[in-house]
Amino acid sequence: MAKVNANYLKLPGSYLFSTVAKKIAAYSQANPDKKVIRLSIGDVTQPLAPVIIDAMHGAVDEMAHAETFRGYAPDLGYEFLRSKIAEWDYQRRGCDITADEIFVSDGAKSDCANIQEIFAVDNKIAVCDPVYPVYVDSNVMAGRTGTYDAATGIWSDVIYMPCTMENQFSPELPKETPDLIYLCFPNNPTGAMISKEDLQRWVDYANKVGAVILYDAAYEAYISEEDKPHSIYECEGARTCAIEFHSFSKNAGFTGVRLGYTVVPKDLKVEGVALHGLWARRHGTKFNGAPYIVQKAGAAVYSEEGQEQLKAQVGYYMNNARVIYEGLKDAGYTVSGGVNAPYIWVKTPNGMSSWEFFDYLLEKASVAGTPGSGFGPSGETYFRMTAFGSYENTVEAIERIKKI
Ligand code: MLT
């Protein structure tokens, strides 16, 4: 008789952004006259940059002719894209990463969720709290997190590293030694950034205790402060302890196009086994490559013209971040983030719970954000707002909130 993976039954509720979407849909149905402004899921709203569209059109035309038609992509991704990534995202920044250490995928979300498969089930994970829910949920599905306490929102076998106002949303080294450490900077959801010195501390720690850092750099393009690290490989020793994830969703607007990549350095070994080989094996068996058209579009990011157009797009969203940050601050809210990240992290007023504040904003202003508690217990009494809306909607949302 077939049996289900019982680990799935342990997952509380639905995926955070599905729950939020359902609540917004119910509100809209009950209030058809109200226009809801969604500053909840970090989904982009600006059209793809002209340089990307041109590259896609060119690739579509290639697919129309036998001489230039492409079928399955190479396992790790097309060389034309991987070599550009290695050069522009790493070598130009002084990071020692080569094209054959880059695995092209359909996005950072899938890679962040799937990477845990190459590690034993009895590895102990450490996560920032609050945290992007995919890291914990995917480990729950794998049976790595123990039992869930609904009252506290805590999994018995997960090491939580609280990131709160008291420690400037910066995780401290855990007291209990983890095997896998998830870090995300610029941070989703708090919008906080890490200094090079602090990141180096994590790299030194991981190398010392034999842990692997799973570093999510999806929001790297939003770093505005010059001295902040764009990659964990800027730190000495990261090649022997870190895997890095990148997305084209946030820097180039590919949320609906789908493209990302993961870096697994060849020096990274666990129990003498090179993780590069394991990830290559997994990739080969379970993934058939991002579409040629999309990889061509990704390659267009790495040109002077592409960089210029995308810098303008990132600037557009960061202007929204400023509007939210300053507007809410003017209105008396305690806010952080928004400087090196497209997320603004708001303290709920008068001790309201995150979900109470979600309902309050939706009902009083028809504005939707994301409740901080959905990202982990230390996110309670916080609220996330995204800068990925249109400028007009962002301004209107803040005006509505100010009028409450
Ligand atoms: C978010 O809102 O946290 C992200 O957009 C979700 C994602 O990238 O999967």
mmCIF file with all atom_site columns, C-alpha atoms in Angstrom, residues 50-237:
data_model
loop_
_atom_site.group_PDB
_atom_site.id
_atom_site.type_symbol
_atom_site.label_atom_id
_atom_site.label_alt_id
_atom_site.label_comp_id
_atom_site.label_asym_id
_atom_site.label_entity_id
_atom_site.label_seq_id
_atom_site.pdbx_PDB_ins_code
_atom_site.Cartn_x
_atom_site.Cartn_y
_atom_site.Cartn_z
_atom_site.occupancy
_atom_site.B_iso_or_equiv
_atom_site.pdbx_formal_charge
_atom_site.auth_seq_id
_atom_site.auth_comp_id
_atom_site.auth_asym_id
_atom_site.auth_atom_id
_atom_site.pdbx_PDB_model_num
ATOM 1   C CA . PRO A 1 50  ? 14.744 46.408 -23.482 1.00 0.00 ? 50  PRO A CA 1
ATOM 2   C CA . VAL A 1 51  ? 18.106 44.630 -23.610 1.00 0.00 ? 51  VAL A CA 1
ATOM 3   C CA . ILE A 1 52  ? 16.479 41.493 -22.159 1.00 0.00 ? 52  ILE A CA 1
ATOM 4   C CA . ILE A 1 53  ? 13.514 41.643 -24.518 1.00 0.00 ? 53  ILE A CA 1
ATOM 5   C CA . ASP A 1 54  ? 15.862 42.007 -27.515 1.00 0.00 ? 54  ASP A CA 1
ATOM 6   C CA . ALA A 1 55  ? 17.879 38.990 -26.388 1.00 0.00 ? 55  ALA A CA 1
ATOM 7   C CA . MET A 1 56  ? 14.712 36.934 -25.978 1.00 0.00 ? 56  MET A CA 1
ATOM 8   C CA . HIS A 1 57  ? 13.407 37.914 -29.410 1.00 0.00 ? 57  HIS A CA 1
ATOM 9   C CA . GLY A 1 58  ? 16.750 36.979 -30.941 1.00 0.00 ? 58  GLY A CA 1
ATOM 10  C CA . ALA A 1 59  ? 16.693 33.598 -29.206 1.00 0.00 ? 59  ALA A CA 1
ATOM 11  C CA . VAL A 1 60  ? 13.095 32.918 -30.281 1.00 0.00 ? 60  VAL A CA 1
ATOM 12  C CA . ASP A 1 61  ? 14.137 33.555 -33.884 1.00 0.00 ? 61  ASP A CA 1
ATOM 13  C CA . GLU A 1 62  ? 17.044 31.126 -33.488 1.00 0.00 ? 62  GLU A CA 1
ATOM 14  C CA . MET A 1 63  ? 14.589 28.466 -32.357 1.00 0.00 ? 63  MET A CA 1
ATOM 15  C CA . ALA A 1 64  ? 12.709 28.921 -35.654 1.00 0.00 ? 64  ALA A CA 1
ATOM 16  C CA . HIS A 1 65  ? 15.569 27.607 -37.831 1.00 0.00 ? 65  HIS A CA 1
ATOM 17  C CA . ALA A 1 66  ? 17.033 24.117 -37.958 1.00 0.00 ? 66  ALA A CA 1
ATOM 18  C CA . GLU A 1 67  ? 20.640 25.462 -37.956 1.00 0.00 ? 67  GLU A CA 1
ATOM 19  C CA . THR A 1 68  ? 20.185 27.431 -34.747 1.00 0.00 ? 68  THR A CA 1
ATOM 20  C CA . PHE A 1 69  ? 17.474 25.436 -33.001 1.00 0.00 ? 69  PHE A CA 1
ATOM 21  C CA . ARG A 1 70  ? 18.383 24.125 -29.500 1.00 0.00 ? 70  ARG A CA 1
ATOM 22  C CA . GLY A 1 71  ? 16.970 21.176 -27.600 1.00 0.00 ? 71  GLY A CA 1
ATOM 23  C CA . TYR A 1 72  ? 18.019 20.172 -24.096 1.00 0.00 ? 72  TYR A CA 1
ATOM 24  C CA . ALA A 1 73  ? 20.430 22.599 -22.498 1.00 0.00 ? 73  ALA A CA 1
ATOM 25  C CA . PRO A 1 74  ? 23.764 21.331 -21.115 1.00 0.00 ? 74  PRO A CA 1
ATOM 26  C CA . ASP A 1 75  ? 23.443 19.943 -17.562 1.00 0.00 ? 75  ASP A CA 1
ATOM 27  C CA . LEU A 1 76  ? 25.065 22.841 -15.771 1.00 0.00 ? 76  LEU A CA 1
ATOM 28  C CA . GLY A 1 77  ? 23.794 25.561 -18.110 1.00 0.00 ? 77  GLY A CA 1
ATOM 29  C CA . TYR A 1 78  ? 25.139 27.116 -21.314 1.00 0.00 ? 78  TYR A CA 1
ATOM 30  C CA . GLU A 1 79  ? 28.802 28.086 -21.242 1.00 0.00 ? 79  GLU A CA 1
ATOM 31  C CA . PHE A 1 80  ? 27.976 31.525 -22.713 1.00 0.00 ? 80  PHE A CA 1
ATOM 32  C CA . LEU A 1 81  ? 25.987 32.323 -19.550 1.00 0.00 ? 81  LEU A CA 1
ATOM 33  C CA . ARG A 1 82  ? 28.173 30.593 -16.958 1.00 0.00 ? 82  ARG A CA 1
ATOM 34  C CA . SER A 1 83  ? 31.346 32.289 -18.172 1.00 0.00 ? 83  SER A CA 1
ATOM 35  C CA . LYS A 1 84  ? 29.654 35.696 -18.019 1.00 0.00 ? 84  LYS A CA 1
ATOM 36  C CA . ILE A 1 85  ? 28.414 35.041 -14.482 1.00 0.00 ? 85  ILE A CA 1
ATOM 37  C CA . ALA A 1 86  ? 31.897 33.934 -13.397 1.00 0.00 ? 86  ALA A CA 1
ATOM 38  C CA . GLU A 1 87  ? 33.469 37.032 -14.877 1.00 0.00 ? 87  GLU A CA 1
ATOM 39  C CA . TRP A 1 88  ? 30.930 39.733 -13.934 1.00 0.00 ? 88  TRP A CA 1
ATOM 40  C CA . ASP A 1 89  ? 29.626 38.490 -10.580 1.00 0.00 ? 89  ASP A CA 1
ATOM 41  C CA . TYR A 1 90  ? 32.859 37.008 -9.254  1.00 0.00 ? 90  TYR A CA 1
ATOM 42  C CA . GLN A 1 91  ? 36.177 37.577 -11.001 1.00 0.00 ? 91  GLN A CA 1
ATOM 43  C CA . ARG A 1 92  ? 35.586 41.329 -11.458 1.00 0.00 ? 92  ARG A CA 1
ATOM 44  C CA . ARG A 1 93  ? 34.963 41.479 -7.705  1.00 0.00 ? 93  ARG A CA 1
ATOM 45  C CA . GLY A 1 94  ? 38.152 39.614 -6.951  1.00 0.00 ? 94  GLY A CA 1
ATOM 46  C CA . CYS A 1 95  ? 36.390 36.320 -6.114  1.00 0.00 ? 95  CYS A CA 1
ATOM 47  C CA . ASP A 1 96  ? 38.053 33.128 -7.202  1.00 0.00 ? 96  ASP A CA 1
ATOM 48  C CA . ILE A 1 97  ? 35.087 31.372 -8.851  1.00 0.00 ? 97  ILE A CA 1
ATOM 49  C CA . THR A 1 98  ? 35.183 29.713 -12.260 1.00 0.00 ? 98  THR A CA 1
ATOM 50  C CA . ALA A 1 99  ? 32.458 28.962 -14.806 1.00 0.00 ? 99  ALA A CA 1
ATOM 51  C CA . ASP A 1 100 ? 32.510 25.230 -14.080 1.00 0.00 ? 100 ASP A CA 1
ATOM 52  C CA . GLU A 1 101 ? 31.545 25.904 -10.455 1.00 0.00 ? 101 GLU A CA 1
ATOM 53  C CA . ILE A 1 102 ? 28.294 27.571 -11.545 1.00 0.00 ? 102 ILE A CA 1
ATOM 54  C CA . PHE A 1 103 ? 25.042 25.637 -11.937 1.00 0.00 ? 103 PHE A CA 1
ATOM 55  C CA . VAL A 1 104 ? 22.323 27.457 -13.878 1.00 0.00 ? 104 VAL A CA 1
ATOM 56  C CA . SER A 1 105 ? 18.790 26.750 -12.667 1.00 0.00 ? 105 SER A CA 1
ATOM 57  C CA . ASP A 1 106 ? 15.211 27.981 -12.827 1.00 0.00 ? 106 ASP A CA 1
ATOM 58  C CA . GLY A 1 107 ? 15.646 30.191 -9.768  1.00 0.00 ? 107 GLY A CA 1
ATOM 59  C CA . ALA A 1 108 ? 17.092 30.569 -6.306  1.00 0.00 ? 108 ALA A CA 1
ATOM 60  C CA . LYS A 1 109 ? 13.914 29.371 -4.589  1.00 0.00 ? 109 LYS A CA 1
ATOM 61  C CA . SER A 1 110 ? 14.181 25.886 -6.081  1.00 0.00 ? 110 SER A CA 1
ATOM 62  C CA . ASP A 1 111 ? 17.896 25.650 -5.380  1.00 0.00 ? 111 ASP A CA 1
ATOM 63  C CA . CYS A 1 112 ? 17.529 26.856 -1.780  1.00 0.00 ? 112 CYS A CA 1
ATOM 64  C CA . ALA A 1 113 ? 14.806 24.275 -1.262  1.00 0.00 ? 113 ALA A CA 1
ATOM 65  C CA . ASN A 1 114 ? 16.589 21.412 -3.038  1.00 0.00 ? 114 ASN A CA 1
ATOM 66  C CA . ILE A 1 115 ? 20.136 21.827 -1.751  1.00 0.00 ? 115 ILE A CA 1
ATOM 67  C CA . GLN A 1 116 ? 19.336 20.074 1.539   1.00 0.00 ? 116 GLN A CA 1
ATOM 68  C CA . GLU A 1 117 ? 18.896 16.808 -0.432  1.00 0.00 ? 117 GLU A CA 1
ATOM 69  C CA . ILE A 1 118 ? 22.651 16.334 -0.750  1.00 0.00 ? 118 ILE A CA 1
ATOM 70  C CA . PHE A 1 119 ? 23.083 16.372 3.049   1.00 0.00 ? 119 PHE A CA 1
ATOM 71  C CA . ALA A 1 120 ? 22.284 13.606 5.539   1.00 0.00 ? 120 ALA A CA 1
ATOM 72  C CA . VAL A 1 121 ? 18.950 13.788 7.316   1.00 0.00 ? 121 VAL A CA 1
ATOM 73  C CA . ASP A 1 122 ? 20.643 14.039 10.708  1.00 0.00 ? 122 ASP A CA 1
ATOM 74  C CA . ASN A 1 123 ? 22.389 17.307 9.857   1.00 0.00 ? 123 ASN A CA 1
ATOM 75  C CA . LYS A 1 124 ? 21.251 20.066 12.187  1.00 0.00 ? 124 LYS A CA 1
ATOM 76  C CA . ILE A 1 125 ? 20.263 23.309 10.518  1.00 0.00 ? 125 ILE A CA 1
ATOM 77  C CA . ALA A 1 126 ? 20.609 26.826 11.904  1.00 0.00 ? 126 ALA A CA 1
ATOM 78  C CA . VAL A 1 127 ? 18.426 29.620 10.566  1.00 0.00 ? 127 VAL A CA 1
ATOM 79  C CA . CYS A 1 128 ? 18.031 33.293 11.247  1.00 0.00 ? 128 CYS A CA 1
ATOM 80  C CA . ASP A 1 129 ? 14.737 34.053 12.930  1.00 0.00 ? 129 ASP A CA 1
ATOM 81  C CA . PRO A 1 130 ? 12.826 35.556 11.102  1.00 0.00 ? 130 PRO A CA 1
ATOM 82  C CA . VAL A 1 131 ? 13.770 33.792 7.866   1.00 0.00 ? 131 VAL A CA 1
ATOM 83  C CA . TYR A 1 132 ? 12.609 33.167 4.278   1.00 0.00 ? 132 TYR A CA 1
ATOM 84  C CA . PRO A 1 133 ? 10.217 30.221 4.946   1.00 0.00 ? 133 PRO A CA 1
ATOM 85  C CA . VAL A 1 134 ? 11.578 28.012 2.157   1.00 0.00 ? 134 VAL A CA 1
ATOM 86  C CA . TYR A 1 135 ? 14.698 27.052 4.142   1.00 0.00 ? 135 TYR A CA 1
ATOM 87  C CA . VAL A 1 136 ? 12.766 25.645 7.092   1.00 0.00 ? 136 VAL A CA 1
ATOM 88  C CA . ASP A 1 137 ? 9.813  24.210 5.125   1.00 0.00 ? 137 ASP A CA 1
ATOM 89  C CA . SER A 1 138 ? 12.083 22.254 2.779   1.00 0.00 ? 138 SER A CA 1
ATOM 90  C CA . ASN A 1 139 ? 13.891 20.746 5.768   1.00 0.00 ? 139 ASN A CA 1
ATOM 91  C CA . VAL A 1 140 ? 10.565 19.863 7.373   1.00 0.00 ? 140 VAL A CA 1
ATOM 92  C CA . MET A 1 141 ? 9.643  17.981 4.194   1.00 0.00 ? 141 MET A CA 1
ATOM 93  C CA . ALA A 1 142 ? 12.931 16.107 4.433   1.00 0.00 ? 142 ALA A CA 1
ATOM 94  C CA . GLY A 1 143 ? 12.325 15.116 8.066   1.00 0.00 ? 143 GLY A CA 1
ATOM 95  C CA . ARG A 1 144 ? 15.188 17.127 9.524   1.00 0.00 ? 144 ARG A CA 1
ATOM 96  C CA . THR A 1 145 ? 13.389 19.473 11.912  1.00 0.00 ? 145 THR A CA 1
ATOM 97  C CA . GLY A 1 146 ? 11.840 17.338 14.697  1.00 0.00 ? 146 GLY A CA 1
ATOM 98  C CA . THR A 1 147 ? 8.475  18.288 16.125  1.00 0.00 ? 147 THR A CA 1
ATOM 99  C CA . TYR A 1 148 ? 6.597  21.556 15.856  1.00 0.00 ? 148 TYR A CA 1
ATOM 100 C CA . ASP A 1 149 ? 5.324  23.481 18.850  1.00 0.00 ? 149 ASP A CA 1
ATOM 101 C CA . ALA A 1 150 ? 2.335  25.436 17.577  1.00 0.00 ? 150 ALA A CA 1
ATOM 102 C CA . ALA A 1 151 ? 2.305  27.653 20.677  1.00 0.00 ? 151 ALA A CA 1
ATOM 103 C CA . THR A 1 152 ? 5.839  28.951 20.111  1.00 0.00 ? 152 THR A CA 1
ATOM 104 C CA . GLY A 1 153 ? 6.186  28.346 16.353  1.00 0.00 ? 153 GLY A CA 1
ATOM 105 C CA . ILE A 1 154 ? 9.430  26.462 17.031  1.00 0.00 ? 154 ILE A CA 1
ATOM 106 C CA . TRP A 1 155 ? 10.741 23.198 15.568  1.00 0.00 ? 155 TRP A CA 1
ATOM 107 C CA . SER A 1 156 ? 12.520 21.071 18.172  1.00 0.00 ? 156 SER A CA 1
ATOM 108 C CA . ASP A 1 157 ? 15.559 20.229 15.998  1.00 0.00 ? 157 ASP A CA 1
ATOM 109 C CA . VAL A 1 158 ? 16.216 23.618 14.431  1.00 0.00 ? 158 VAL A CA 1
ATOM 110 C CA . ILE A 1 159 ? 18.706 26.117 15.828  1.00 0.00 ? 159 ILE A CA 1
ATOM 111 C CA . TYR A 1 160 ? 17.117 29.565 15.714  1.00 0.00 ? 160 TYR A CA 1
ATOM 112 C CA . MET A 1 161 ? 19.296 32.665 15.626  1.00 0.00 ? 161 MET A CA 1
ATOM 113 C CA . PRO A 1 162 ? 17.035 35.563 16.641  1.00 0.00 ? 162 PRO A CA 1
ATOM 114 C CA . CYS A 1 163 ? 17.427 38.770 14.609  1.00 0.00 ? 163 CYS A CA 1
ATOM 115 C CA . THR A 1 164 ? 15.618 41.573 16.394  1.00 0.00 ? 164 THR A CA 1
ATOM 116 C CA . MET A 1 165 ? 15.922 45.276 16.941  1.00 0.00 ? 165 MET A CA 1
ATOM 117 C CA . GLU A 1 166 ? 18.085 44.531 19.995  1.00 0.00 ? 166 GLU A CA 1
ATOM 118 C CA . ASN A 1 167 ? 20.893 43.014 17.871  1.00 0.00 ? 167 ASN A CA 1
ATOM 119 C CA . GLN A 1 168 ? 20.282 45.222 14.796  1.00 0.00 ? 168 GLN A CA 1
ATOM 120 C CA . PHE A 1 169 ? 18.807 42.183 13.014  1.00 0.00 ? 169 PHE A CA 1
ATOM 121 C CA . SER A 1 170 ? 22.249 40.580 12.846  1.00 0.00 ? 170 SER A CA 1
ATOM 122 C CA . PRO A 1 171 ? 22.501 36.892 13.882  1.00 0.00 ? 171 PRO A CA 1
ATOM 123 C CA . GLU A 1 172 ? 24.972 35.924 16.589  1.00 0.00 ? 172 GLU A CA 1
ATOM 124 C CA . LEU A 1 173 ? 27.025 32.734 16.352  1.00 0.00 ? 173 LEU A CA 1
ATOM 125 C CA . PRO A 1 174 ? 24.835 29.966 17.780  1.00 0.00 ? 174 PRO A CA 1
ATOM 126 C CA . LYS A 1 175 ? 25.592 28.371 21.156  1.00 0.00 ? 175 LYS A CA 1
ATOM 127 C CA . GLU A 1 176 ? 24.800 24.900 19.801  1.00 0.00 ? 176 GLU A CA 1
ATOM 128 C CA . THR A 1 177 ? 26.973 23.844 16.856  1.00 0.00 ? 177 THR A CA 1
ATOM 129 C CA . PRO A 1 178 ? 25.017 23.475 13.580  1.00 0.00 ? 178 PRO A CA 1
ATOM 130 C CA . ASP A 1 179 ? 25.974 21.425 10.511  1.00 0.00 ? 179 ASP A CA 1
ATOM 131 C CA . LEU A 1 180 ? 24.202 23.624 7.956   1.00 0.00 ? 180 LEU A CA 1
ATOM 132 C CA . ILE A 1 181 ? 23.823 27.377 8.357   1.00 0.00 ? 181 ILE A CA 1
ATOM 133 C CA . TYR A 1 182 ? 21.379 29.346 6.216   1.00 0.00 ? 182 TYR A CA 1
ATOM 134 C CA . LEU A 1 183 ? 22.312 33.007 5.786   1.00 0.00 ? 183 LEU A CA 1
ATOM 135 C CA . CYS A 1 184 ? 20.639 35.550 3.497   1.00 0.00 ? 184 CYS A CA 1
ATOM 136 C CA . PHE A 1 185 ? 22.094 39.012 2.874   1.00 0.00 ? 185 PHE A CA 1
ATOM 137 C CA . PRO A 1 186 ? 20.715 41.501 1.981   1.00 0.00 ? 186 PRO A CA 1
ATOM 138 C CA . ASN A 1 187 ? 18.204 39.924 4.277   1.00 0.00 ? 187 ASN A CA 1
ATOM 139 C CA . ASN A 1 188 ? 14.743 38.772 3.466   1.00 0.00 ? 188 ASN A CA 1
ATOM 140 C CA . PRO A 1 189 ? 12.598 39.698 5.406   1.00 0.00 ? 189 PRO A CA 1
ATOM 141 C CA . THR A 1 190 ? 14.306 42.295 7.654   1.00 0.00 ? 190 THR A CA 1
ATOM 142 C CA . GLY A 1 191 ? 16.135 44.198 4.896   1.00 0.00 ? 191 GLY A CA 1
ATOM 143 C CA . ALA A 1 192 ? 19.289 44.178 7.064   1.00 0.00 ? 192 ALA A CA 1
ATOM 144 C CA . MET A 1 193 ? 22.779 43.852 5.573   1.00 0.00 ? 193 MET A CA 1
ATOM 145 C CA . ILE A 1 194 ? 25.923 42.238 6.971   1.00 0.00 ? 194 ILE A CA 1
ATOM 146 C CA . SER A 1 195 ? 29.385 43.787 7.110   1.00 0.00 ? 195 SER A CA 1
ATOM 147 C CA . LYS A 1 196 ? 32.363 42.085 5.486   1.00 0.00 ? 196 LYS A CA 1
ATOM 148 C CA . GLU A 1 197 ? 33.943 41.575 8.944   1.00 0.00 ? 197 GLU A CA 1
ATOM 149 C CA . ASP A 1 198 ? 30.836 39.892 10.333  1.00 0.00 ? 198 ASP A CA 1
ATOM 150 C CA . LEU A 1 199 ? 30.501 37.666 7.277   1.00 0.00 ? 199 LEU A CA 1
ATOM 151 C CA . GLN A 1 200 ? 34.165 36.712 7.621   1.00 0.00 ? 200 GLN A CA 1
ATOM 152 C CA . ARG A 1 201 ? 33.401 35.678 11.234  1.00 0.00 ? 201 ARG A CA 1
ATOM 153 C CA . TRP A 1 202 ? 30.762 33.281 9.921   1.00 0.00 ? 202 TRP A CA 1
ATOM 154 C CA . VAL A 1 203 ? 33.148 31.848 7.337   1.00 0.00 ? 203 VAL A CA 1
ATOM 155 C CA . ASP A 1 204 ? 35.868 31.345 9.969   1.00 0.00 ? 204 ASP A CA 1
ATOM 156 C CA . TYR A 1 205 ? 33.333 29.755 12.313  1.00 0.00 ? 205 TYR A CA 1
ATOM 157 C CA . ALA A 1 206 ? 31.988 27.379 9.641   1.00 0.00 ? 206 ALA A CA 1
ATOM 158 C CA . ASN A 1 207 ? 35.484 26.295 8.662   1.00 0.00 ? 207 ASN A CA 1
ATOM 159 C CA . LYS A 1 208 ? 36.351 25.745 12.333  1.00 0.00 ? 208 LYS A CA 1
ATOM 160 C CA . VAL A 1 209 ? 33.317 23.599 13.204  1.00 0.00 ? 209 VAL A CA 1
ATOM 161 C CA . GLY A 1 210 ? 33.010 21.874 9.812   1.00 0.00 ? 210 GLY A CA 1
ATOM 162 C CA . ALA A 1 211 ? 29.645 23.425 8.962   1.00 0.00 ? 211 ALA A CA 1
ATOM 163 C CA . VAL A 1 212 ? 28.440 24.426 5.489   1.00 0.00 ? 212 VAL A CA 1
ATOM 164 C CA . ILE A 1 213 ? 26.992 27.902 4.946   1.00 0.00 ? 213 ILE A CA 1
ATOM 165 C CA . LEU A 1 214 ? 24.098 28.090 2.475   1.00 0.00 ? 214 LEU A CA 1
ATOM 166 C CA . TYR A 1 215 ? 24.318 31.727 1.434   1.00 0.00 ? 215 TYR A CA 1
ATOM 167 C CA . ASP A 1 216 ? 21.333 33.269 -0.313  1.00 0.00 ? 216 ASP A CA 1
ATOM 168 C CA . ALA A 1 217 ? 22.439 36.376 -2.226  1.00 0.00 ? 217 ALA A CA 1
ATOM 169 C CA . ALA A 1 218 ? 19.163 36.858 -4.139  1.00 0.00 ? 218 ALA A CA 1
ATOM 170 C CA . TYR A 1 219 ? 19.011 40.569 -3.283  1.00 0.00 ? 219 TYR A CA 1
ATOM 171 C CA . GLU A 1 220 ? 22.668 41.371 -3.947  1.00 0.00 ? 220 GLU A CA 1
ATOM 172 C CA . ALA A 1 221 ? 21.827 43.979 -6.628  1.00 0.00 ? 221 ALA A CA 1
ATOM 173 C CA . TYR A 1 222 ? 20.157 46.135 -3.964  1.00 0.00 ? 222 TYR A CA 1
ATOM 174 C CA . ILE A 1 223 ? 23.321 46.754 -1.941  1.00 0.00 ? 223 ILE A CA 1
ATOM 175 C CA . SER A 1 224 ? 23.920 50.499 -1.958  1.00 0.00 ? 224 SER A CA 1
ATOM 176 C CA . GLU A 1 225 ? 26.651 50.851 0.682   1.00 0.00 ? 225 GLU A CA 1
ATOM 177 C CA . GLU A 1 226 ? 30.046 50.517 -0.934  1.00 0.00 ? 226 GLU A CA 1
ATOM 178 C CA . ASP A 1 227 ? 31.786 48.555 1.815   1.00 0.00 ? 227 ASP A CA 1
ATOM 179 C CA . LYS A 1 228 ? 29.245 45.700 1.949   1.00 0.00 ? 228 LYS A CA 1
ATOM 180 C CA . PRO A 1 229 ? 30.036 42.236 0.520   1.00 0.00 ? 229 PRO A CA 1
ATOM 181 C CA . HIS A 1 230 ? 28.217 41.229 -2.690  1.00 0.00 ? 230 HIS A CA 1
ATOM 182 C CA . SER A 1 231 ? 29.289 37.610 -2.376  1.00 0.00 ? 231 SER A CA 1
ATOM 183 C CA . ILE A 1 232 ? 30.398 35.340 0.454   1.00 0.00 ? 232 ILE A CA 1
ATOM 184 C CA . TYR A 1 233 ? 33.429 34.469 -1.704  1.00 0.00 ? 233 TYR A CA 1
ATOM 185 C CA . GLU A 1 234 ? 34.800 37.930 -0.940  1.00 0.00 ? 234 GLU A CA 1
ATOM 186 C CA . CYS A 1 235 ? 35.676 36.346 2.430   1.00 0.00 ? 235 CYS A CA 1
ATOM 187 C CA . GLU A 1 236 ? 38.846 34.369 2.808   1.00 0.00 ? 236 GLU A CA 1
ATOM 188 C CA . GLY A 1 237 ? 38.189 30.651 3.216   1.00 0.00 ? 237 GLY A CA 1
#
